[in-house]
Short mmCIF file of C-alpha atoms in Angstrom, two decimals:
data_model
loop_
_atom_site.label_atom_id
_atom_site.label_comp_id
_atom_site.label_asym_id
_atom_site.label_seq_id
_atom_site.Cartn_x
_atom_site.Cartn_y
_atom_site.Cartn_z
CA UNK A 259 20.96 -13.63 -18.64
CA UNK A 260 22.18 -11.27 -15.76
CA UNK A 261 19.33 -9.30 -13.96
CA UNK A 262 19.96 -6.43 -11.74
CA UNK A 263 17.39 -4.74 -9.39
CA UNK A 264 17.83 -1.42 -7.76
CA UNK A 265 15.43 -1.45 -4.65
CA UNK A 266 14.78 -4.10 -2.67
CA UNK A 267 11.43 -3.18 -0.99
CA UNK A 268 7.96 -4.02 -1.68
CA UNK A 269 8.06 -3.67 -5.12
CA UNK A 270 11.87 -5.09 -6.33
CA UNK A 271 11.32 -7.93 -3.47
CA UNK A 272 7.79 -9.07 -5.34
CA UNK A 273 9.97 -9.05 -8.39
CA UNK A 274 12.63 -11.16 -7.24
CA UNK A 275 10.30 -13.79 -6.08
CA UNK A 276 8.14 -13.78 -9.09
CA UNK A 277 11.33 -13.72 -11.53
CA UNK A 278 12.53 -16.76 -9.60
CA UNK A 279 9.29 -18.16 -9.65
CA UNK A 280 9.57 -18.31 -13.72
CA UNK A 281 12.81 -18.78 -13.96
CA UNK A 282 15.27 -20.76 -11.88
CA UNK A 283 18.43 -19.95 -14.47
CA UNK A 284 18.46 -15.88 -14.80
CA UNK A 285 21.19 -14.96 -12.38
CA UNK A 286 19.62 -12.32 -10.53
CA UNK A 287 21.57 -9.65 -8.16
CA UNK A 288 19.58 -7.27 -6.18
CA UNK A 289 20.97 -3.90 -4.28
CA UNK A 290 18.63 -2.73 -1.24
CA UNK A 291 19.68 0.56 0.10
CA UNK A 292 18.34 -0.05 3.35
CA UNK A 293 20.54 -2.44 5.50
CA UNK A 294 16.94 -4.22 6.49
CA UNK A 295 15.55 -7.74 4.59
CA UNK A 296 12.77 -6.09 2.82
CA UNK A 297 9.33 -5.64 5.14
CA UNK A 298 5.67 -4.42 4.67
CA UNK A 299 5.66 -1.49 4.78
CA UNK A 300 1.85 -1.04 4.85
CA UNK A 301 1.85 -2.98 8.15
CA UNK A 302 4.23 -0.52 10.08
CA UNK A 303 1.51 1.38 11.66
CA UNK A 304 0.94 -1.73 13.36
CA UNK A 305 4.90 -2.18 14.71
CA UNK A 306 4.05 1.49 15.98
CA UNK A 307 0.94 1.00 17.77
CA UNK A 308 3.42 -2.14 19.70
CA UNK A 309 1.19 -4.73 17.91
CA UNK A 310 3.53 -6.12 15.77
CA UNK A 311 7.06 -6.82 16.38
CA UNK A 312 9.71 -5.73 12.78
CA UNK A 313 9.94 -9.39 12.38
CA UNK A 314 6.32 -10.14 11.84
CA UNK A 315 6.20 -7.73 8.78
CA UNK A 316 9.53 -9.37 6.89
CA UNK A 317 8.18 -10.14 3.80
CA UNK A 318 10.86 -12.33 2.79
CA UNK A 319 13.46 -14.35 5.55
CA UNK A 320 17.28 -13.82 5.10
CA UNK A 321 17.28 -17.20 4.09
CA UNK A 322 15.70 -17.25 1.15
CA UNK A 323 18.15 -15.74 -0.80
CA UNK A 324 20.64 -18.91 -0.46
CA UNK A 325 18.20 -21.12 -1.12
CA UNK A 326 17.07 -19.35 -4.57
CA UNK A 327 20.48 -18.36 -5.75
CA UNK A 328 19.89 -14.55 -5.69
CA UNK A 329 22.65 -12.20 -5.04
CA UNK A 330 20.93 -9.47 -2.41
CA UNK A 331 23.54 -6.48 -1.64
CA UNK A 332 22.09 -4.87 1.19
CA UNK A 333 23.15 -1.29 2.65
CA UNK A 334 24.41 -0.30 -0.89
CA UNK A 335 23.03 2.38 -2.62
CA UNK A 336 23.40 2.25 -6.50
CA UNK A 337 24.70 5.83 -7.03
CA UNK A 338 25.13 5.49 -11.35
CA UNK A 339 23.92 3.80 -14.62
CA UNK A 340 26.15 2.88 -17.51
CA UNK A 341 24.18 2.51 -20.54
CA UNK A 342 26.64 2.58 -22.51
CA UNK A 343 28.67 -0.66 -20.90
CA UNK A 344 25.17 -1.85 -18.96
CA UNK A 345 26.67 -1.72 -15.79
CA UNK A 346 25.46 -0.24 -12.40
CA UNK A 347 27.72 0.90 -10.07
CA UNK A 348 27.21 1.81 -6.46
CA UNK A 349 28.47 4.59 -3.88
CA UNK A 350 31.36 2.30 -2.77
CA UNK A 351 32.20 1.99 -6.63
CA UNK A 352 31.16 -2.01 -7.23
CA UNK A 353 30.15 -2.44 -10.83
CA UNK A 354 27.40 -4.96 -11.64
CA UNK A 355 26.85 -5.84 -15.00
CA UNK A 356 23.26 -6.26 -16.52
CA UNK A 357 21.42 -7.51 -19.41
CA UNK A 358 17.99 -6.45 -17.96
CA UNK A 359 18.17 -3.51 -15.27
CA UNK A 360 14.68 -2.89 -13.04
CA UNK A 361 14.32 0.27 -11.17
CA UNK A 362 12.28 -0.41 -7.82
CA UNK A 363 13.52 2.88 -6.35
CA UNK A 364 10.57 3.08 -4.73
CA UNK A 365 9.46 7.22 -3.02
CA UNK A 366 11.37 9.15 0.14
CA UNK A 367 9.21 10.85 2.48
CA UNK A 368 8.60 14.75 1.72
CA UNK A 369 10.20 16.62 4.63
CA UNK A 370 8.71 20.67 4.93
CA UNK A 371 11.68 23.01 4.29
CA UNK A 372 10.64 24.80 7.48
CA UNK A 373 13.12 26.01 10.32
CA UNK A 374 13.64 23.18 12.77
CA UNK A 375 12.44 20.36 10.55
CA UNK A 376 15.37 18.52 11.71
CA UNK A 377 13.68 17.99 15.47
CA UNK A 378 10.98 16.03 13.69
CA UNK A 379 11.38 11.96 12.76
CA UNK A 380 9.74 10.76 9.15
CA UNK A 381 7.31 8.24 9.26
CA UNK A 382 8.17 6.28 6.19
CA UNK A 383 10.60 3.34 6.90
CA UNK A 384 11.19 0.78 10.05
CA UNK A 385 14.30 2.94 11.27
CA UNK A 386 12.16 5.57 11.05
CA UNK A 387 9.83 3.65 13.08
CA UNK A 388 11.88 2.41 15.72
CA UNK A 389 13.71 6.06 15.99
CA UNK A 390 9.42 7.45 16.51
CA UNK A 391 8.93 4.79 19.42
CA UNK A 392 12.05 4.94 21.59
CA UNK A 393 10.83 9.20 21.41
CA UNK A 394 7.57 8.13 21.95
CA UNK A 395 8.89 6.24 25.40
CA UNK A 396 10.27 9.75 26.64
CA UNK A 397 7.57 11.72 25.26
CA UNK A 398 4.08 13.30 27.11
CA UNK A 399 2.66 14.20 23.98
CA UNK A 400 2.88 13.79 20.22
CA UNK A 401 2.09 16.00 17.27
CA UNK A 402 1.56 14.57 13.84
CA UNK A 403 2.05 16.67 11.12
CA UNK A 404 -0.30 14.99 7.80
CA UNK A 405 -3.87 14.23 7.66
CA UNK A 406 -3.45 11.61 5.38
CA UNK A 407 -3.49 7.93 5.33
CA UNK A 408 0.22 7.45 6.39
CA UNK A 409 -0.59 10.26 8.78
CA UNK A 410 -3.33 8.90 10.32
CA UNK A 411 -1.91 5.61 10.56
CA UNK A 412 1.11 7.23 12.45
CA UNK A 413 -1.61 9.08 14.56
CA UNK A 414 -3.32 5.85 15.41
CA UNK A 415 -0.51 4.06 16.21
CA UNK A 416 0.95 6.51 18.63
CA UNK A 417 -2.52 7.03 20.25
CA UNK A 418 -2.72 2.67 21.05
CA UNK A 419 0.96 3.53 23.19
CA UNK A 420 -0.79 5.84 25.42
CA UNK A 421 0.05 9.35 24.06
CA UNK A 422 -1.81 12.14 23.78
CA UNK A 423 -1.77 12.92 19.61
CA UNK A 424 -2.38 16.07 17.79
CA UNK A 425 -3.11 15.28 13.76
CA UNK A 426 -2.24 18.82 12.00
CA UNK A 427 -3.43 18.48 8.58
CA UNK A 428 -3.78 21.60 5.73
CA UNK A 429 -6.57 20.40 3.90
CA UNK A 430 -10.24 20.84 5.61
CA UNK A 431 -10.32 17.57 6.36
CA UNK A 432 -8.60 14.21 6.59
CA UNK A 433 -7.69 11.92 3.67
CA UNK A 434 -9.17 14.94 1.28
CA UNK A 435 -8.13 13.03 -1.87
CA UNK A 436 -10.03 9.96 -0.49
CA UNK A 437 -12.71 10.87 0.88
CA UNK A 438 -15.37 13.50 0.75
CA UNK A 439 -16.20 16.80 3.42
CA UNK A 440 -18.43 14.44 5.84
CA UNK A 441 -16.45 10.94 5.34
CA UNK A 442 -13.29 13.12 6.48
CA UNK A 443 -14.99 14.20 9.45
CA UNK A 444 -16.40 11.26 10.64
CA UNK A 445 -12.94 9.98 10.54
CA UNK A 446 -12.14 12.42 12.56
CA UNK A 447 -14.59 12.05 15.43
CA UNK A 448 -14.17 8.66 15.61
CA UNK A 449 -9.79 9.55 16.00
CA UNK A 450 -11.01 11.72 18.47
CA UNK A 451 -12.29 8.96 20.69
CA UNK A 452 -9.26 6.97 20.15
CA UNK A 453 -7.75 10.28 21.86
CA UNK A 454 -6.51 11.92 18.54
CA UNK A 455 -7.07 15.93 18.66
CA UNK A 456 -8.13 16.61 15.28
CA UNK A 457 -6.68 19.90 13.84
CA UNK A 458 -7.77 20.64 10.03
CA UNK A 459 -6.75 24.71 8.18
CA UNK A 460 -3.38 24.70 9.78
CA UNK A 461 0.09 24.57 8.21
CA UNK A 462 3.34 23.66 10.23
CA UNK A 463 5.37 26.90 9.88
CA UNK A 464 8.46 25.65 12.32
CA UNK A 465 9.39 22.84 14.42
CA UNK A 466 10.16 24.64 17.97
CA UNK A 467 12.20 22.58 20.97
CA UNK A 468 8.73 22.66 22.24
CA UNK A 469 6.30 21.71 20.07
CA UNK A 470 4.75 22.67 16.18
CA UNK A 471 4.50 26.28 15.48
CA UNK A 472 1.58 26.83 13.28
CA UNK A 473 0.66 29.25 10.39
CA UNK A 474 -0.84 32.59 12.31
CA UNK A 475 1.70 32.13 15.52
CA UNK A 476 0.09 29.51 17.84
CA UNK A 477 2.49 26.94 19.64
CA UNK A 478 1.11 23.41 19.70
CA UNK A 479 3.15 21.61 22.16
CA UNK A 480 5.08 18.22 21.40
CA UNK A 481 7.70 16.30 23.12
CA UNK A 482 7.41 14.31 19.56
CA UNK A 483 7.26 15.50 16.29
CA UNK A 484 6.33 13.05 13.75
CA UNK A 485 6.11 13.65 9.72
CA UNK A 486 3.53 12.33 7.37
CA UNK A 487 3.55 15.31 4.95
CA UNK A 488 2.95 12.72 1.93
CA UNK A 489 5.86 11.00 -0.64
CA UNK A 490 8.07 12.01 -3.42
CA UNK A 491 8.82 9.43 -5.94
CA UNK A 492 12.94 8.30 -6.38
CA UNK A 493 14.00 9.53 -9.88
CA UNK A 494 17.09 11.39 -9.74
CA UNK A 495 19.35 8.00 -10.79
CA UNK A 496 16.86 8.01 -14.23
CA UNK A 497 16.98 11.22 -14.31
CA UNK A 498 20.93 11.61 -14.33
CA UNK A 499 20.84 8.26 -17.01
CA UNK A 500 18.97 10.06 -19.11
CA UNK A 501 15.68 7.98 -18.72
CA UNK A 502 12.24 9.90 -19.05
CA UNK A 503 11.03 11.08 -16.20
CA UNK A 504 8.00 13.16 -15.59
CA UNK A 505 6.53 12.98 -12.21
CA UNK A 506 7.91 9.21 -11.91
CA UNK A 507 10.14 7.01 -14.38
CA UNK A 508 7.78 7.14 -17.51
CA UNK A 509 7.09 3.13 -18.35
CA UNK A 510 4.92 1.90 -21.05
CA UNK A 511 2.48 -1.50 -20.87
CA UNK A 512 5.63 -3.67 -20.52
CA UNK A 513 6.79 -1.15 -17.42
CA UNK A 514 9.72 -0.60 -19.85
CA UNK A 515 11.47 2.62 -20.15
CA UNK A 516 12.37 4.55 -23.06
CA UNK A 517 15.29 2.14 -22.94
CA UNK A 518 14.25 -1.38 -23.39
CA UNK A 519 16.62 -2.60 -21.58
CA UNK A 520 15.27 -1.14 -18.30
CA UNK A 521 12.18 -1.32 -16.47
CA UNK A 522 11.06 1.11 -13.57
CA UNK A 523 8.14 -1.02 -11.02
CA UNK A 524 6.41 0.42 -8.20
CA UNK A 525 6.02 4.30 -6.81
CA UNK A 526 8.80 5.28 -8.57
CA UNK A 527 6.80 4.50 -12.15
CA UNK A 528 5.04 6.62 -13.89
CA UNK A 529 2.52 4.78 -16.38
CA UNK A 530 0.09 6.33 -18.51
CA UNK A 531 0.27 9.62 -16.60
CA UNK A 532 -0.33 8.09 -13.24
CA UNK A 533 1.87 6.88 -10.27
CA UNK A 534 0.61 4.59 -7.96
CA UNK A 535 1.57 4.81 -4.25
CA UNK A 536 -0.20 2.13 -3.00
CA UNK A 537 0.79 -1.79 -2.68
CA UNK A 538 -1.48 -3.47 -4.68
CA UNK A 539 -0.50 -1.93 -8.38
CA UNK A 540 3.31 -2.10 -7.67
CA UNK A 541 2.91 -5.88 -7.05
CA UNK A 542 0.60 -6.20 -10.43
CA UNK A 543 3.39 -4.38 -12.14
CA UNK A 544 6.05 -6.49 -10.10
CA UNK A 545 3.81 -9.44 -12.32
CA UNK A 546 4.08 -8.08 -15.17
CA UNK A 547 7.76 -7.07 -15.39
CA UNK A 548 8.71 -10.75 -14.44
CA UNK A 549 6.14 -12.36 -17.05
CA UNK A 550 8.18 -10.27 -19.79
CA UNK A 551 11.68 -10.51 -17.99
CA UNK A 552 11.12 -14.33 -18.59
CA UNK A 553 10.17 -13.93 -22.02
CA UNK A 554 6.35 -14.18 -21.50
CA UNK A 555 3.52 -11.55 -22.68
CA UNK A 556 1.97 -9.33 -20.48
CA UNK A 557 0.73 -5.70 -20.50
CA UNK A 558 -0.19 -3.65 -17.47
CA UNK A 559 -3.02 -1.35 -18.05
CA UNK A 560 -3.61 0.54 -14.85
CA UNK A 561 -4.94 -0.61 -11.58
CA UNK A 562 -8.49 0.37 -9.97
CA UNK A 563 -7.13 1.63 -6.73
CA UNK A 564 -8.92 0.37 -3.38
CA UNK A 565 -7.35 2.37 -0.21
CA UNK A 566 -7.97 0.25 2.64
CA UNK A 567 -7.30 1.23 6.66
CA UNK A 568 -7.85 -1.21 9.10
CA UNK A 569 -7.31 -0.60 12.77
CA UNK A 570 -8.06 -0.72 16.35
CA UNK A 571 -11.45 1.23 15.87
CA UNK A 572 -10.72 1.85 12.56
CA UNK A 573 -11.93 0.18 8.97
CA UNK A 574 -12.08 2.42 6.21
CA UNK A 575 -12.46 1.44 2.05
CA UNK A 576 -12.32 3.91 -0.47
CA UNK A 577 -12.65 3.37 -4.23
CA UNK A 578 -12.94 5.82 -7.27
CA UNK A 579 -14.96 8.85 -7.52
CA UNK A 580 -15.46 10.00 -4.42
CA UNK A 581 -16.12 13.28 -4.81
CA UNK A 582 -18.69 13.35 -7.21
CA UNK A 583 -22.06 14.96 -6.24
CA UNK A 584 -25.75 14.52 -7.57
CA UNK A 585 -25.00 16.55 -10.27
CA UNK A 586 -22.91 14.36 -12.27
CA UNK A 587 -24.08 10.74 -10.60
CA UNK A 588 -26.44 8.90 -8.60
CA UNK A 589 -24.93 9.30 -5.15
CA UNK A 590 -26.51 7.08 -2.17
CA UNK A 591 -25.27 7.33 1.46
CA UNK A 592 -25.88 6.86 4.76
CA UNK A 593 -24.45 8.74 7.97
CA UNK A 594 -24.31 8.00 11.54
CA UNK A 595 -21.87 9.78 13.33
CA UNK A 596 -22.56 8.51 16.73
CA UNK A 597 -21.18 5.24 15.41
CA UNK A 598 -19.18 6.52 13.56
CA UNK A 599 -20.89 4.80 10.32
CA UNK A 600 -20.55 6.44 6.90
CA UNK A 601 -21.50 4.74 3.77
CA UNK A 602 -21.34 6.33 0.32
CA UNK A 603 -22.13 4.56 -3.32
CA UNK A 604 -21.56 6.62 -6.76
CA UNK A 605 -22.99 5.20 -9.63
CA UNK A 606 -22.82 6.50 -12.93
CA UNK A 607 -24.55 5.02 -16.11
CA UNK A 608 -25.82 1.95 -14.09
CA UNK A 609 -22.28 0.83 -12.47
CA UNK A 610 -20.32 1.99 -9.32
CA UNK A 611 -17.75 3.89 -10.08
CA UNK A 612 -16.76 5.43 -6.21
CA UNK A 613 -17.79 4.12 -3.08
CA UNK A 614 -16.73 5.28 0.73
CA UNK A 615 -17.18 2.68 3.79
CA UNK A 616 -16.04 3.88 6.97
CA UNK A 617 -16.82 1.66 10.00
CA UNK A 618 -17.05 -2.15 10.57
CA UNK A 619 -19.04 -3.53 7.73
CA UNK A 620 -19.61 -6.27 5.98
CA UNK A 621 -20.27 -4.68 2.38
CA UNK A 622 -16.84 -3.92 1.30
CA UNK A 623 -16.20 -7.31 -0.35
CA UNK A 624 -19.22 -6.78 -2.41
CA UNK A 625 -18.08 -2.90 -3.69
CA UNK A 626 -14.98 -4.07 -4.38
CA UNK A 627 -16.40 -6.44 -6.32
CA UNK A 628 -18.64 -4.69 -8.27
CA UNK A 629 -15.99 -1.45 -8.71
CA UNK A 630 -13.27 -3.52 -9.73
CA UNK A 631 -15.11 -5.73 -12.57
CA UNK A 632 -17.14 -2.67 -13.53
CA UNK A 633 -20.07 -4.94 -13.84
CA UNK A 634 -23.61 -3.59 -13.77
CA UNK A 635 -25.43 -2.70 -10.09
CA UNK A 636 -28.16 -4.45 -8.81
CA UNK A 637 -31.45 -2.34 -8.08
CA UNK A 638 -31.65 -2.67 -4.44
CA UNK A 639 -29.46 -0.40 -3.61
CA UNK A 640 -29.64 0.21 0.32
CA UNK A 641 -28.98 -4.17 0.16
CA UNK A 642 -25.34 -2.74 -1.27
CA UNK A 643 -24.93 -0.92 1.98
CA UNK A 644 -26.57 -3.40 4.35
CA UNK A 645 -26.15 -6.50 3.23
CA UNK A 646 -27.95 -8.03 5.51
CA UNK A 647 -30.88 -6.24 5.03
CA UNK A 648 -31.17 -7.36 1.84
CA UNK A 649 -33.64 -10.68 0.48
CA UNK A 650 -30.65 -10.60 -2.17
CA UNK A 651 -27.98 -12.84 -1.79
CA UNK A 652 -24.64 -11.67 -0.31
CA UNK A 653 -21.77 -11.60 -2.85
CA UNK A 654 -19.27 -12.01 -0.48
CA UNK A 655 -20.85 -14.64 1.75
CA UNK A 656 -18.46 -18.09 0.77
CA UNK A 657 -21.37 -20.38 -0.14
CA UNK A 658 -22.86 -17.70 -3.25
CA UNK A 659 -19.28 -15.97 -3.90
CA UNK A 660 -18.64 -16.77 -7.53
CA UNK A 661 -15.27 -18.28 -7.94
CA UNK A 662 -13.81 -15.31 -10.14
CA UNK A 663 -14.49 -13.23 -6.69
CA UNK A 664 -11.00 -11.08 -5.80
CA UNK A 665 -10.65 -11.93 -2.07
CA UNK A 666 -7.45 -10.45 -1.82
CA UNK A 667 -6.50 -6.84 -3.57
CA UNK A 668 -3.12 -7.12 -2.67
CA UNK A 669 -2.09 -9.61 -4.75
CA UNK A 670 -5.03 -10.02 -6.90
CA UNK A 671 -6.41 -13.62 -5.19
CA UNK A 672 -9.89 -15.17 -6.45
CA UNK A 673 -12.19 -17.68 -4.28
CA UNK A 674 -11.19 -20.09 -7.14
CA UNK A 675 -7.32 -19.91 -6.07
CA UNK A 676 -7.86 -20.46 -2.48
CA UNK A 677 -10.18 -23.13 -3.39
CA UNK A 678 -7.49 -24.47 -5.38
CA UNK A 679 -5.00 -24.51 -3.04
CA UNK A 680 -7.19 -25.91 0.11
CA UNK A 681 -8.05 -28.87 -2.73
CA UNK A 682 -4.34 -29.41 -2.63
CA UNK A 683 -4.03 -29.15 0.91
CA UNK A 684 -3.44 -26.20 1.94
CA UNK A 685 -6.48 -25.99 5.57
CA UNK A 686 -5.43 -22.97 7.11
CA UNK A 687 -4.37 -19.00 6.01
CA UNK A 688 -1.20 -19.77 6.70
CA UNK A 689 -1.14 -22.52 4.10
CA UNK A 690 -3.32 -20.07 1.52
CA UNK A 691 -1.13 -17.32 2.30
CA UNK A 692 2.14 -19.41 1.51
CA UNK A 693 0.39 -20.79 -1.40
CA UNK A 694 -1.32 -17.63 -3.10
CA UNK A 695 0.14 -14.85 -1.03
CA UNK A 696 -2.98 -13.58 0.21
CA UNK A 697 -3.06 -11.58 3.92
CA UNK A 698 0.34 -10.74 3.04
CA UNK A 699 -0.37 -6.99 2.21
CA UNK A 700 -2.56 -4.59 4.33
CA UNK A 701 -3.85 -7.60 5.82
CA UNK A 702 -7.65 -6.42 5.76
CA UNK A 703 -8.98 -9.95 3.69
CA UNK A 704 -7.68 -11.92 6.46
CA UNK A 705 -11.22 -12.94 7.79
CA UNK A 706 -12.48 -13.19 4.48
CA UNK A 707 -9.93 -15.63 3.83
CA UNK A 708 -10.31 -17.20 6.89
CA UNK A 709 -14.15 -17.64 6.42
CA UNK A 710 -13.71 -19.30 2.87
CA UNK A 711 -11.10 -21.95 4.04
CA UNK A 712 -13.42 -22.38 7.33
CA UNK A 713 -16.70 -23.00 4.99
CA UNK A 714 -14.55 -25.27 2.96
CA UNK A 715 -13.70 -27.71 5.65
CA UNK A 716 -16.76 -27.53 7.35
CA UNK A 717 -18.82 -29.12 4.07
CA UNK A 718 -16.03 -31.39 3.41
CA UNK A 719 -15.88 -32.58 6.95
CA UNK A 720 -12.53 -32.07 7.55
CA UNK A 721 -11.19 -31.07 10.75
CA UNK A 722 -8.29 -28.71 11.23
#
């Protein structure tokens, strides 16, 4: 059987190495329209801030494609689908047949039809990031146009190299989808003391040579204009085969198409009304797709999204209904601004169903716990946001963590797995990671990981 992937990014990478995983026969050819081995994309906020270098977030070394007989076609846009003949065919005019075709088109960065937009650099891809720091090395100051996570990731970033940022966001305050009125400003008093100027009610109306001109006339001034302005799903090559599309490629629980033949993965999808833009799903779809590829069963049924920032200065988790006041749930927070502390459970009919954490804590394993499973709250709720407060035990602490525990979002990782895999030898996270894949997305379960394998050799006795 001849697969063919179009996209060879987070999402059509995953793929690849699951399919191969399954299968070692299915002669796979992949086309990445970037000239780049794929990367993490979720991690280039850290290549920004200088504290990563582009190789550290290669998800996958040029290597491997050799060594697990996959055909990867990088630089080369597929421009065409042939039903008809099941063929793609790209700009230069190659034709690649296919008995199986997955679209991992993946989103392009939405650029503001405003005069001068062209003076102002995208933050969405590694060029894109390497084009934002050698301006950043000329520049005195920044402007960031985009409150939201990419933007304040870009914001950040720029802000660890030294330069004065202005974030310019629409909404009244940051993240507004995320998070609610008082999360959003936290965040942005504690990106103020990481020397972010927080700007909230403004729109970008032009890009001058000498800065961001604003809605109402006032001249914000930039040496460096950088883009966040949010992400626009890749559909026009379904579109022009005919596929469904609505606001992505329209899948159903297989992430097939209305043509069976093809499957869509990732942010260009659109499954049961929803597209995801964030890692975590596309990889559980990237799962799925290759369990049915390779003539398994599997259904997708949604993910519970968990939006996770952690920085310099900066941890954030968000999950479900945010928004939600008194009205329609049991809300219970807690605010400290000074420390920039903001804590936030919604519970509805005896189960979390939204929960904010902003600020170093160690209560986010347990939320995510208890959101994801949907399983029922315990009474003491102020031991949910202080742990250690609590005479209950802590969830997430490695000697009480059941073994069904997710430890890793990303990639869906239990306790039990990296227990598994230390039993079979595995006694660092390097070893889990290669073994399970966990740290290998935003990178936030790294300690938790590290903890677990640490607590594991220490009642064992084994030294590492």
């Amino acid at each position: 059987m001849r697969l063919v992937v179009v996209g060879n990014g987070m999402a059509g990478s995953r793929l690849v190495s699951e399919v191969r995983e399954r299968d070692p026969d299915i002669r796979i050819t992949v086309f990445g329209a970037e000239r780049r081995h794929p990367y993490n994309r979720v991690l280039l906020s850290n290549v920004l801030a200088g504290s990563s270098r582009p190789e550290q977030v290669r998800l996958l070394e040029a290597s491997w494609y050799a060594a697990h007989d996959v055909e990867a076609v990088f630089g080369s846009a597929v421009a065409h689908i042939d039903r008809e003949t099941r063929h793609v065919v790209t700009e230069d005019g190659r034709r690649t047949p296919y008995d199986l075709l997955v679209l991992a088109t993946g989103s392009d960065a939405v650029v503001p039809p405003i005069p001068g937009v062209e003076r102002a650099i995208p933050f969405r891809t590694l060029d894109d990031c390497e084009r934002i720091i050698e301006a950043a090395e000329r520049a005195g100051n920044a402007v960031v146009v985009g409150g939201g996570l990419l933007g304040i990731e870009a914001a950040r970033g720029l802000a660890g190299r030294g330069l004065p940022v202005t974030l310019l966001h629409l909404a009244g305050h940051l993240m507004e989808r995320q998070l609610d009125v008082e999360a959003g400003e936290v965040l942005g008093e504690t990106l103020a003391g990481l020397g972010v100027e927080i700007r909230t009610g403004l729109s970008a109306a032009s890009v001058d040579e000498d800065g961001v001109r604003v809605t109402g006339g006032e001249l914000i001034e930039a040496d460096l204009v950088v883009l966040a302005c949010g992400v626009r799903p890749v559909t026009g090559l379904a579109a022009d085969a005919g596929l469904e599309v609505r606001r992505g490629i329209v899948v159903d629980d297989e992430l097939r198409t209305d043509d069976p033949a093809i499957f869509a993965i990732g942010e260009c999808a659109e499954h049961d009304g929803t597209v995801y833009g964030l890692v975590a799903p596309a990889w559980e779809q990237a799962g799925v797709a290759a369990d049915v590829i390779t003539g398994g069963k599997a259904l997708y049924r949604g993910s519970r999204l968990v939006t996770r920032l952690k920085a310099k200065s900066v941890e954030l988790a968000a999950m479900g209904e945010t928004q939600l006041s008194e009205e329609h749930a049991e809300v219970v927070r807690f605010s400290h601004r000074a420390r920039g502390t903001y804590r936030k459970l919604v519970i509805r009919d005896g189960r979390l169903v939204g929960a904010i954490v902003l600020g170093e804590s160690d209560a986010v394993g347990t939320l995510t716990q208890l959101f994801d499973r949907g399983g029922p709250v315990p009474g003491d709720r102020a031991g949910l946001l202080f742990p250690g407060l609590s005479s209950a035990p802590v969830a997430d602490s490695p000697v009480l963590m059941p073994d069904a525990a997710k430890v890793c979002q990303c990639n869906n990782v239990t306790k039990g797995q990296i227990r598994a895999c230390w039993e079979a030898g595995a006694r660092d996270v390097a070893g889990v990671a290669a073994a399970t894949r966990a740290t290998t997305g935003c990178g936030t379960c790294k300690d938790a990981v590290e903890g677990i394998v640490g607590w594991l050799c220490e009642q064992e006795g084994v030294s590492v």
